[in-house]
Amino acid sequence: MFLRDVSIDLLNRYGNNLRNITVVFPGKRAKLFMNQYLAQESDAPVWAPNYITIDELVQRSTPYSKADTITSICQLYKIYDQLVPDAESLDEFYGWGEVILSDFDDIDKHMAPADKIFRNVYDLHSISTDYLSPEQEQALREFFQNFSIEGNTELKRRFLRLWDIMPDLYRRLNEELSMQGRLYSGAQYRQVAEALKAGQTLPGMTDM
């Protein structure tokens, strides 16, 4: 198993005193198994290493606090309401806002070029007539009032309008949250990655 191999490698490299070693895991559960493997693979007591999750590492390394989901979606809606004259209510927008925020989070964690992605999706759907899956139709039913399959032209217009302003939503959400000293999780990851790429020294990395 992977964790067993890692434990053996740590013991071979550093011996039984691992207190000055920090191991970064995706989640918290892995450290329980790692400690078991360290005990099994050593013939003497082991001083366990420090464990930290990737989220905790990012939190230590960025000057921005983590914006919670509700705060992020409410901020997103304020921007949406400013960009769309006949915007839906916050209650109607909230579920769709969760999807948008999740997309932003994935884009940032993969360091993808947001503007290009949004433009490609817009161009794809603008030339397609039967582009909605049943799941997408249901999501749009819940998001747009007075939706009907027969009224596909109006649905398509509103759907494209949403995607057309997506770059502005993305940019302004990040700008306004950062001005408040906060970022959603994916934006924190991007900020840390870009800082490292620029050769900056981050406190969370040097303190380990």
JSON list of C-alpha atoms in Angstrom, two decimals:
[
{"chain": "A", "resi": 1, "resn": "MET", "atom": "CA", "xyz": [0.00, 0.00, 0.00]},
{"chain": "A", "resi": 2, "resn": "PHE", "atom": "CA", "xyz": [1.06, 3.57, -0.65]},
{"chain": "A", "resi": 3, "resn": "LEU", "atom": "CA", "xyz": [1.08, 4.71, 2.98]},
{"chain": "A", "resi": 4, "resn": "ARG", "atom": "CA", "xyz": [3.08, 1.67, 4.02]},
{"chain": "A", "resi": 5, "resn": "ASP", "atom": "CA", "xyz": [5.66, 2.44, 1.34]},
{"chain": "A", "resi": 6, "resn": "VAL", "atom": "CA", "xyz": [5.82, 6.05, 2.53]},
{"chain": "A", "resi": 7, "resn": "SER", "atom": "CA", "xyz": [6.32, 4.96, 6.15]},
{"chain": "A", "resi": 8, "resn": "ILE", "atom": "CA", "xyz": [9.17, 2.63, 5.15]},
{"chain": "A", "resi": 9, "resn": "ASP", "atom": "CA", "xyz": [10.78, 5.41, 3.10]},
{"chain": "A", "resi": 10, "resn": "LEU", "atom": "CA", "xyz": [10.56, 7.86, 6.01]},
{"chain": "A", "resi": 11, "resn": "LEU", "atom": "CA", "xyz": [12.13, 5.38, 8.43]},
{"chain": "A", "resi": 12, "resn": "ASN", "atom": "CA", "xyz": [14.92, 4.56, 5.97]},
{"chain": "A", "resi": 13, "resn": "ARG", "atom": "CA", "xyz": [15.70, 8.23, 5.39]},
{"chain": "A", "resi": 14, "resn": "TYR", "atom": "CA", "xyz": [15.31, 9.74, 8.85]},
{"chain": "A", "resi": 15, "resn": "GLY", "atom": "CA", "xyz": [15.25, 6.91, 11.37]},
{"chain": "A", "resi": 16, "resn": "ASN", "atom": "CA", "xyz": [12.82, 6.70, 14.28]},
{"chain": "A", "resi": 17, "resn": "ASN", "atom": "CA", "xyz": [12.89, 10.38, 15.25]},
{"chain": "A", "resi": 18, "resn": "LEU", "atom": "CA", "xyz": [10.54, 12.05, 12.78]},
{"chain": "A", "resi": 19, "resn": "ARG", "atom": "CA", "xyz": [9.46, 15.00, 14.93]},
{"chain": "A", "resi": 20, "resn": "ASN", "atom": "CA", "xyz": [11.05, 17.52, 12.56]},
{"chain": "A", "resi": 21, "resn": "ILE", "atom": "CA", "xyz": [9.37, 16.01, 9.50]},
{"chain": "A", "resi": 22, "resn": "THR", "atom": "CA", "xyz": [6.03, 17.29, 8.20]},
{"chain": "A", "resi": 23, "resn": "VAL", "atom": "CA", "xyz": [3.83, 15.08, 6.05]},
{"chain": "A", "resi": 24, "resn": "VAL", "atom": "CA", "xyz": [1.12, 16.71, 3.93]},
{"chain": "A", "resi": 25, "resn": "PHE", "atom": "CA", "xyz": [-2.02, 14.65, 3.31]},
{"chain": "A", "resi": 26, "resn": "PRO", "atom": "CA", "xyz": [-5.21, 15.34, 1.32]},
{"chain": "A", "resi": 27, "resn": "GLY", "atom": "CA", "xyz": [-7.30, 14.70, 4.46]},
{"chain": "A", "resi": 28, "resn": "LYS", "atom": "CA", "xyz": [-7.00, 13.96, 8.17]},
{"chain": "A", "resi": 29, "resn": "ARG", "atom": "CA", "xyz": [-7.77, 10.24, 8.25]},
{"chain": "A", "resi": 30, "resn": "ALA", "atom": "CA", "xyz": [-4.53, 9.19, 6.58]},
{"chain": "A", "resi": 31, "resn": "LYS", "atom": "CA", "xyz": [-2.41, 10.06, 9.62]},
{"chain": "A", "resi": 32, "resn": "LEU", "atom": "CA", "xyz": [-4.07, 7.30, 11.68]},
{"chain": "A", "resi": 33, "resn": "PHE", "atom": "CA", "xyz": [-3.01, 4.68, 9.14]},
{"chain": "A", "resi": 34, "resn": "MET", "atom": "CA", "xyz": [0.43, 6.23, 8.77]},
{"chain": "A", "resi": 35, "resn": "ASN", "atom": "CA", "xyz": [1.08, 5.94, 12.50]},
{"chain": "A", "resi": 36, "resn": "GLN", "atom": "CA", "xyz": [0.02, 2.29, 12.40]},
{"chain": "A", "resi": 37, "resn": "TYR", "atom": "CA", "xyz": [2.43, 1.54, 9.56]},
{"chain": "A", "resi": 38, "resn": "LEU", "atom": "CA", "xyz": [5.27, 3.40, 11.26]},
{"chain": "A", "resi": 39, "resn": "ALA", "atom": "CA", "xyz": [4.76, 1.31, 14.40]},
{"chain": "A", "resi": 40, "resn": "GLN", "atom": "CA", "xyz": [4.59, -1.92, 12.39]},
{"chain": "A", "resi": 41, "resn": "GLU", "atom": "CA", "xyz": [7.68, -1.22, 10.31]},
{"chain": "A", "resi": 42, "resn": "SER", "atom": "CA", "xyz": [9.93, -0.09, 13.15]},
{"chain": "A", "resi": 43, "resn": "ASP", "atom": "CA", "xyz": [11.53, -2.31, 15.76]},
{"chain": "A", "resi": 44, "resn": "ALA", "atom": "CA", "xyz": [11.76, 0.59, 18.23]},
{"chain": "A", "resi": 45, "resn": "PRO", "atom": "CA", "xyz": [9.48, 3.39, 19.43]},
{"chain": "A", "resi": 46, "resn": "VAL", "atom": "CA", "xyz": [8.87, 6.05, 16.78]},
{"chain": "A", "resi": 47, "resn": "TRP", "atom": "CA", "xyz": [8.54, 9.78, 17.31]},
{"chain": "A", "resi": 48, "resn": "ALA", "atom": "CA", "xyz": [5.77, 10.46, 14.81]},
{"chain": "A", "resi": 49, "resn": "PRO", "atom": "CA", "xyz": [6.07, 13.25, 12.24]},
{"chain": "A", "resi": 50, "resn": "ASN", "atom": "CA", "xyz": [3.84, 16.30, 12.11]},
{"chain": "A", "resi": 51, "resn": "TYR", "atom": "CA", "xyz": [0.78, 15.91, 9.91]},
{"chain": "A", "resi": 52, "resn": "ILE", "atom": "CA", "xyz": [-1.03, 18.62, 8.01]},
{"chain": "A", "resi": 53, "resn": "THR", "atom": "CA", "xyz": [-3.71, 18.59, 5.32]},
{"chain": "A", "resi": 54, "resn": "ILE", "atom": "CA", "xyz": [-3.29, 20.41, 2.02]},
{"chain": "A", "resi": 55, "resn": "ASP", "atom": "CA", "xyz": [-6.12, 22.77, 3.04]},
{"chain": "A", "resi": 56, "resn": "GLU", "atom": "CA", "xyz": [-4.35, 23.60, 6.29]},
{"chain": "A", "resi": 57, "resn": "LEU", "atom": "CA", "xyz": [-1.11, 24.20, 4.40]},
{"chain": "A", "resi": 58, "resn": "VAL", "atom": "CA", "xyz": [-2.83, 26.60, 2.03]},
{"chain": "A", "resi": 59, "resn": "GLN", "atom": "CA", "xyz": [-4.49, 28.38, 4.96]},
{"chain": "A", "resi": 60, "resn": "ARG", "atom": "CA", "xyz": [-1.09, 28.91, 6.57]},
{"chain": "A", "resi": 61, "resn": "SER", "atom": "CA", "xyz": [0.45, 30.13, 3.34]},
{"chain": "A", "resi": 62, "resn": "THR", "atom": "CA", "xyz": [-2.07, 32.73, 2.20]},
{"chain": "A", "resi": 63, "resn": "PRO", "atom": "CA", "xyz": [-2.78, 36.12, 3.76]},
{"chain": "A", "resi": 64, "resn": "TYR", "atom": "CA", "xyz": [-6.47, 35.69, 2.86]},
{"chain": "A", "resi": 65, "resn": "SER", "atom": "CA", "xyz": [-8.94, 34.03, 5.21]},
{"chain": "A", "resi": 66, "resn": "LYS", "atom": "CA", "xyz": [-11.33, 31.46, 3.77]},
{"chain": "A", "resi": 67, "resn": "ALA", "atom": "CA", "xyz": [-14.69, 32.85, 2.68]},
{"chain": "A", "resi": 68, "resn": "ASP", "atom": "CA", "xyz": [-17.54, 30.50, 3.59]},
{"chain": "A", "resi": 69, "resn": "THR", "atom": "CA", "xyz": [-19.98, 29.31, 0.95]},
{"chain": "A", "resi": 70, "resn": "ILE", "atom": "CA", "xyz": [-22.91, 31.45, 2.07]},
{"chain": "A", "resi": 71, "resn": "THR", "atom": "CA", "xyz": [-20.83, 34.63, 2.09]},
{"chain": "A", "resi": 72, "resn": "SER", "atom": "CA", "xyz": [-19.37, 33.83, -1.33]},
{"chain": "A", "resi": 73, "resn": "ILE", "atom": "CA", "xyz": [-22.77, 33.11, -2.92]},
{"chain": "A", "resi": 74, "resn": "CYS", "atom": "CA", "xyz": [-24.36, 36.22, -1.44]},
{"chain": "A", "resi": 75, "resn": "GLN", "atom": "CA", "xyz": [-21.47, 38.31, -2.77]},
{"chain": "A", "resi": 76, "resn": "LEU", "atom": "CA", "xyz": [-21.83, 36.56, -6.12]},
{"chain": "A", "resi": 77, "resn": "TYR", "atom": "CA", "xyz": [-25.53, 37.39, -6.21]},
{"chain": "A", "resi": 78, "resn": "LYS", "atom": "CA", "xyz": [-24.89, 41.08, -5.52]},
{"chain": "A", "resi": 79, "resn": "ILE", "atom": "CA", "xyz": [-22.62, 41.19, -8.55]},
{"chain": "A", "resi": 80, "resn": "TYR", "atom": "CA", "xyz": [-25.10, 39.21, -10.64]},
{"chain": "A", "resi": 81, "resn": "ASP", "atom": "CA", "xyz": [-27.91, 41.58, -9.65]},
{"chain": "A", "resi": 82, "resn": "GLN", "atom": "CA", "xyz": [-25.81, 44.54, -10.80]},
{"chain": "A", "resi": 83, "resn": "LEU", "atom": "CA", "xyz": [-25.09, 42.94, -14.17]},
{"chain": "A", "resi": 84, "resn": "VAL", "atom": "CA", "xyz": [-28.56, 41.58, -14.96]},
{"chain": "A", "resi": 85, "resn": "PRO", "atom": "CA", "xyz": [-31.48, 44.05, -15.11]},
{"chain": "A", "resi": 86, "resn": "ASP", "atom": "CA", "xyz": [-34.22, 41.47, -14.43]},
{"chain": "A", "resi": 87, "resn": "ALA", "atom": "CA", "xyz": [-32.25, 39.28, -12.06]},
{"chain": "A", "resi": 88, "resn": "GLU", "atom": "CA", "xyz": [-33.95, 36.46, -10.19]},
{"chain": "A", "resi": 89, "resn": "SER", "atom": "CA", "xyz": [-34.33, 36.68, -6.42]},
{"chain": "A", "resi": 90, "resn": "LEU", "atom": "CA", "xyz": [-31.55, 35.44, -4.16]},
{"chain": "A", "resi": 91, "resn": "ASP", "atom": "CA", "xyz": [-33.67, 32.42, -3.19]},
{"chain": "A", "resi": 92, "resn": "GLU", "atom": "CA", "xyz": [-34.04, 31.44, -6.85]},
{"chain": "A", "resi": 93, "resn": "PHE", "atom": "CA", "xyz": [-30.39, 32.15, -7.59]},
{"chain": "A", "resi": 94, "resn": "TYR", "atom": "CA", "xyz": [-28.87, 30.35, -4.60]},
{"chain": "A", "resi": 95, "resn": "GLY", "atom": "CA", "xyz": [-28.83, 26.81, -6.01]},
{"chain": "A", "resi": 96, "resn": "TRP", "atom": "CA", "xyz": [-27.37, 27.99, -9.28]},
{"chain": "A", "resi": 97, "resn": "GLY", "atom": "CA", "xyz": [-24.89, 30.10, -7.31]},
{"chain": "A", "resi": 98, "resn": "GLU", "atom": "CA", "xyz": [-23.62, 26.95, -5.63]},
{"chain": "A", "resi": 99, "resn": "VAL", "atom": "CA", "xyz": [-22.96, 25.42, -9.05]},
{"chain": "A", "resi": 100, "resn": "ILE", "atom": "CA", "xyz": [-21.19, 28.56, -10.30]},
{"chain": "A", "resi": 101, "resn": "LEU", "atom": "CA", "xyz": [-19.04, 28.77, -7.16]},
{"chain": "A", "resi": 102, "resn": "SER", "atom": "CA", "xyz": [-18.14, 25.09, -7.48]},
{"chain": "A", "resi": 103, "resn": "ASP", "atom": "CA", "xyz": [-17.09, 25.70, -11.09]},
{"chain": "A", "resi": 104, "resn": "PHE", "atom": "CA", "xyz": [-14.95, 28.67, -10.05]},
{"chain": "A", "resi": 105, "resn": "ASP", "atom": "CA", "xyz": [-13.38, 26.51, -7.33]},
{"chain": "A", "resi": 106, "resn": "ASP", "atom": "CA", "xyz": [-12.49, 23.73, -9.80]},
{"chain": "A", "resi": 107, "resn": "ILE", "atom": "CA", "xyz": [-11.08, 26.20, -12.34]},
{"chain": "A", "resi": 108, "resn": "ASP", "atom": "CA", "xyz": [-8.79, 27.77, -9.75]},
{"chain": "A", "resi": 109, "resn": "LYS", "atom": "CA", "xyz": [-7.63, 24.51, -8.19]},
{"chain": "A", "resi": 110, "resn": "HIS", "atom": "CA", "xyz": [-6.64, 23.28, -11.65]},
{"chain": "A", "resi": 111, "resn": "MET", "atom": "CA", "xyz": [-4.99, 26.64, -12.48]},
{"chain": "A", "resi": 112, "resn": "ALA", "atom": "CA", "xyz": [-7.12, 26.81, -15.62]},
{"chain": "A", "resi": 113, "resn": "PRO", "atom": "CA", "xyz": [-7.51, 30.05, -17.65]},
{"chain": "A", "resi": 114, "resn": "ALA", "atom": "CA", "xyz": [-11.00, 31.13, -16.57]},
{"chain": "A", "resi": 115, "resn": "ASP", "atom": "CA", "xyz": [-11.74, 33.57, -19.40]},
{"chain": "A", "resi": 116, "resn": "LYS", "atom": "CA", "xyz": [-10.91, 31.01, -22.08]},
{"chain": "A", "resi": 117, "resn": "ILE", "atom": "CA", "xyz": [-13.06, 28.34, -20.44]},
{"chain": "A", "resi": 118, "resn": "PHE", "atom": "CA", "xyz": [-16.09, 30.61, -20.15]},
{"chain": "A", "resi": 119, "resn": "ARG", "atom": "CA", "xyz": [-15.70, 31.83, -23.70]},
{"chain": "A", "resi": 120, "resn": "ASN", "atom": "CA", "xyz": [-15.40, 28.29, -25.07]},
{"chain": "A", "resi": 121, "resn": "VAL", "atom": "CA", "xyz": [-18.57, 27.19, -23.27]},
{"chain": "A", "resi": 122, "resn": "TYR", "atom": "CA", "xyz": [-20.43, 30.24, -24.54]},
{"chain": "A", "resi": 123, "resn": "ASP", "atom": "CA", "xyz": [-19.30, 29.66, -28.13]},
{"chain": "A", "resi": 124, "resn": "LEU", "atom": "CA", "xyz": [-20.21, 25.98, -27.96]},
{"chain": "A", "resi": 125, "resn": "HIS", "atom": "CA", "xyz": [-23.74, 26.59, -26.73]},
{"chain": "A", "resi": 126, "resn": "SER", "atom": "CA", "xyz": [-24.37, 29.59, -28.96]},
{"chain": "A", "resi": 127, "resn": "ILE", "atom": "CA", "xyz": [-24.10, 27.39, -32.08]},
{"chain": "A", "resi": 128, "resn": "SER", "atom": "CA", "xyz": [-26.02, 24.43, -30.64]},
{"chain": "A", "resi": 129, "resn": "THR", "atom": "CA", "xyz": [-29.79, 24.00, -30.50]},
{"chain": "A", "resi": 130, "resn": "ASP", "atom": "CA", "xyz": [-30.20, 20.71, -28.59]},
{"chain": "A", "resi": 131, "resn": "TYR", "atom": "CA", "xyz": [-27.48, 21.18, -26.03]},
{"chain": "A", "resi": 132, "resn": "LEU", "atom": "CA", "xyz": [-29.34, 20.56, -22.76]},
{"chain": "A", "resi": 133, "resn": "SER", "atom": "CA", "xyz": [-29.27, 17.25, -20.94]},
{"chain": "A", "resi": 134, "resn": "PRO", "atom": "CA", "xyz": [-32.32, 16.32, -18.82]},
{"chain": "A", "resi": 135, "resn": "GLU", "atom": "CA", "xyz": [-30.34, 17.19, -15.69]},
{"chain": "A", "resi": 136, "resn": "GLN", "atom": "CA", "xyz": [-29.42, 20.60, -17.10]},
{"chain": "A", "resi": 137, "resn": "GLU", "atom": "CA", "xyz": [-33.02, 21.23, -18.10]},
{"chain": "A", "resi": 138, "resn": "GLN", "atom": "CA", "xyz": [-34.15, 20.48, -14.55]},
{"chain": "A", "resi": 139, "resn": "ALA", "atom": "CA", "xyz": [-31.52, 22.77, -13.06]},
{"chain": "A", "resi": 140, "resn": "LEU", "atom": "CA", "xyz": [-32.56, 25.56, -15.39]},
{"chain": "A", "resi": 141, "resn": "ARG", "atom": "CA", "xyz": [-36.23, 24.98, -14.61]},
{"chain": "A", "resi": 142, "resn": "GLU", "atom": "CA", "xyz": [-35.46, 25.64, -10.97]},
{"chain": "A", "resi": 143, "resn": "PHE", "atom": "CA", "xyz": [-33.30, 28.65, -11.78]},
{"chain": "A", "resi": 144, "resn": "PHE", "atom": "CA", "xyz": [-35.40, 30.43, -14.40]},
{"chain": "A", "resi": 145, "resn": "GLN", "atom": "CA", "xyz": [-39.04, 31.25, -13.69]},
{"chain": "A", "resi": 146, "resn": "ASN", "atom": "CA", "xyz": [-41.68, 30.55, -16.34]},
{"chain": "A", "resi": 147, "resn": "PHE", "atom": "CA", "xyz": [-39.46, 27.93, -17.98]},
{"chain": "A", "resi": 148, "resn": "SER", "atom": "CA", "xyz": [-40.93, 25.56, -20.52]},
{"chain": "A", "resi": 149, "resn": "ILE", "atom": "CA", "xyz": [-39.36, 23.17, -22.99]},
{"chain": "A", "resi": 150, "resn": "GLU", "atom": "CA", "xyz": [-41.41, 24.81, -25.73]},
{"chain": "A", "resi": 151, "resn": "GLY", "atom": "CA", "xyz": [-39.93, 28.19, -24.88]},
{"chain": "A", "resi": 152, "resn": "ASN", "atom": "CA", "xyz": [-36.44, 27.02, -25.72]},
{"chain": "A", "resi": 153, "resn": "THR", "atom": "CA", "xyz": [-35.50, 30.25, -27.51]},
{"chain": "A", "resi": 154, "resn": "GLU", "atom": "CA", "xyz": [-36.03, 32.36, -24.40]},
{"chain": "A", "resi": 155, "resn": "LEU", "atom": "CA", "xyz": [-34.32, 29.77, -22.22]},
{"chain": "A", "resi": 156, "resn": "LYS", "atom": "CA", "xyz": [-31.34, 29.69, -24.51]},
{"chain": "A", "resi": 157, "resn": "ARG", "atom": "CA", "xyz": [-31.12, 33.47, -24.55]},
{"chain": "A", "resi": 158, "resn": "ARG", "atom": "CA", "xyz": [-31.07, 33.68, -20.75]},
{"chain": "A", "resi": 159, "resn": "PHE", "atom": "CA", "xyz": [-28.67, 30.76, -20.44]},
{"chain": "A", "resi": 160, "resn": "LEU", "atom": "CA", "xyz": [-26.25, 32.39, -22.87]},
{"chain": "A", "resi": 161, "resn": "ARG", "atom": "CA", "xyz": [-26.59, 35.70, -21.09]},
{"chain": "A", "resi": 162, "resn": "LEU", "atom": "CA", "xyz": [-25.51, 34.03, -17.87]},
{"chain": "A", "resi": 163, "resn": "TRP", "atom": "CA", "xyz": [-22.48, 32.47, -19.54]},
{"chain": "A", "resi": 164, "resn": "ASP", "atom": "CA", "xyz": [-21.70, 35.74, -21.30]},
{"chain": "A", "resi": 165, "resn": "ILE", "atom": "CA", "xyz": [-21.28, 37.54, -17.96]},
{"chain": "A", "resi": 166, "resn": "MET", "atom": "CA", "xyz": [-19.47, 34.63, -16.29]},
{"chain": "A", "resi": 167, "resn": "PRO", "atom": "CA", "xyz": [-15.99, 36.19, -16.79]},
{"chain": "A", "resi": 168, "resn": "ASP", "atom": "CA", "xyz": [-17.22, 39.37, -15.07]},
{"chain": "A", "resi": 169, "resn": "LEU", "atom": "CA", "xyz": [-18.77, 37.34, -12.24]},
{"chain": "A", "resi": 170, "resn": "TYR", "atom": "CA", "xyz": [-15.53, 35.45, -11.74]},
{"chain": "A", "resi": 171, "resn": "ARG", "atom": "CA", "xyz": [-13.29, 38.52, -11.87]},
{"chain": "A", "resi": 172, "resn": "ARG", "atom": "CA", "xyz": [-15.43, 40.75, -9.68]},
{"chain": "A", "resi": 173, "resn": "LEU", "atom": "CA", "xyz": [-16.11, 38.06, -7.09]},
{"chain": "A", "resi": 174, "resn": "ASN", "atom": "CA", "xyz": [-12.39, 37.52, -6.62]},
{"chain": "A", "resi": 175, "resn": "GLU", "atom": "CA", "xyz": [-11.70, 41.27, -6.55]},
{"chain": "A", "resi": 176, "resn": "GLU", "atom": "CA", "xyz": [-14.40, 42.07, -4.01]},
{"chain": "A", "resi": 177, "resn": "LEU", "atom": "CA", "xyz": [-13.66, 39.13, -1.74]},
{"chain": "A", "resi": 178, "resn": "SER", "atom": "CA", "xyz": [-9.92, 39.88, -1.79]},
{"chain": "A", "resi": 179, "resn": "MET", "atom": "CA", "xyz": [-10.63, 43.50, -0.85]},
{"chain": "A", "resi": 180, "resn": "GLN", "atom": "CA", "xyz": [-12.37, 42.09, 2.22]},
{"chain": "A", "resi": 181, "resn": "GLY", "atom": "CA", "xyz": [-9.31, 39.95, 2.97]},
{"chain": "A", "resi": 182, "resn": "ARG", "atom": "CA", "xyz": [-11.08, 36.73, 2.00]},
{"chain": "A", "resi": 183, "resn": "LEU", "atom": "CA", "xyz": [-11.11, 34.20, -0.83]},
{"chain": "A", "resi": 184, "resn": "TYR", "atom": "CA", "xyz": [-13.01, 31.00, -1.49]},
{"chain": "A", "resi": 185, "resn": "SER", "atom": "CA", "xyz": [-10.98, 27.80, -1.29]},
{"chain": "A", "resi": 186, "resn": "GLY", "atom": "CA", "xyz": [-9.98, 27.45, -4.95]},
{"chain": "A", "resi": 187, "resn": "ALA", "atom": "CA", "xyz": [-8.93, 31.09, -5.16]},
{"chain": "A", "resi": 188, "resn": "GLN", "atom": "CA", "xyz": [-6.71, 30.56, -2.12]},
{"chain": "A", "resi": 189, "resn": "TYR", "atom": "CA", "xyz": [-5.05, 27.62, -3.87]},
{"chain": "A", "resi": 190, "resn": "ARG", "atom": "CA", "xyz": [-4.46, 29.72, -6.98]},
{"chain": "A", "resi": 191, "resn": "GLN", "atom": "CA", "xyz": [-3.05, 32.62, -4.98]},
{"chain": "A", "resi": 192, "resn": "VAL", "atom": "CA", "xyz": [-0.57, 30.35, -3.18]},
{"chain": "A", "resi": 193, "resn": "ALA", "atom": "CA", "xyz": [0.44, 28.56, -6.39]},
{"chain": "A", "resi": 194, "resn": "GLU", "atom": "CA", "xyz": [1.00, 31.83, -8.24]},
{"chain": "A", "resi": 195, "resn": "ALA", "atom": "CA", "xyz": [3.02, 33.22, -5.33]},
{"chain": "A", "resi": 196, "resn": "LEU", "atom": "CA", "xyz": [5.26, 30.14, -5.34]},
{"chain": "A", "resi": 197, "resn": "LYS", "atom": "CA", "xyz": [5.62, 30.36, -9.12]},
{"chain": "A", "resi": 198, "resn": "ALA", "atom": "CA", "xyz": [6.74, 33.97, -8.72]},
{"chain": "A", "resi": 199, "resn": "GLY", "atom": "CA", "xyz": [9.44, 32.84, -6.29]},
{"chain": "A", "resi": 200, "resn": "GLN", "atom": "CA", "xyz": [7.86, 34.30, -3.17]},
{"chain": "A", "resi": 201, "resn": "THR", "atom": "CA", "xyz": [8.63, 32.81, 0.23]},
{"chain": "A", "resi": 202, "resn": "LEU", "atom": "CA", "xyz": [5.45, 31.82, 2.04]},
{"chain": "A", "resi": 203, "resn": "PRO", "atom": "CA", "xyz": [5.27, 31.51, 5.83]},
{"chain": "A", "resi": 204, "resn": "GLY", "atom": "CA", "xyz": [3.29, 28.29, 5.74]},
{"chain": "A", "resi": 205, "resn": "MET", "atom": "CA", "xyz": [6.02, 26.59, 3.71]},
{"chain": "A", "resi": 206, "resn": "THR", "atom": "CA", "xyz": [9.01, 27.79, 5.74]},
{"chain": "A", "resi": 207, "resn": "ASP", "atom": "CA", "xyz": [7.52, 27.03, 9.15]},
{"chain": "A", "resi": 208, "resn": "MET", "atom": "CA", "xyz": [7.25, 23.29, 8.52]}
]
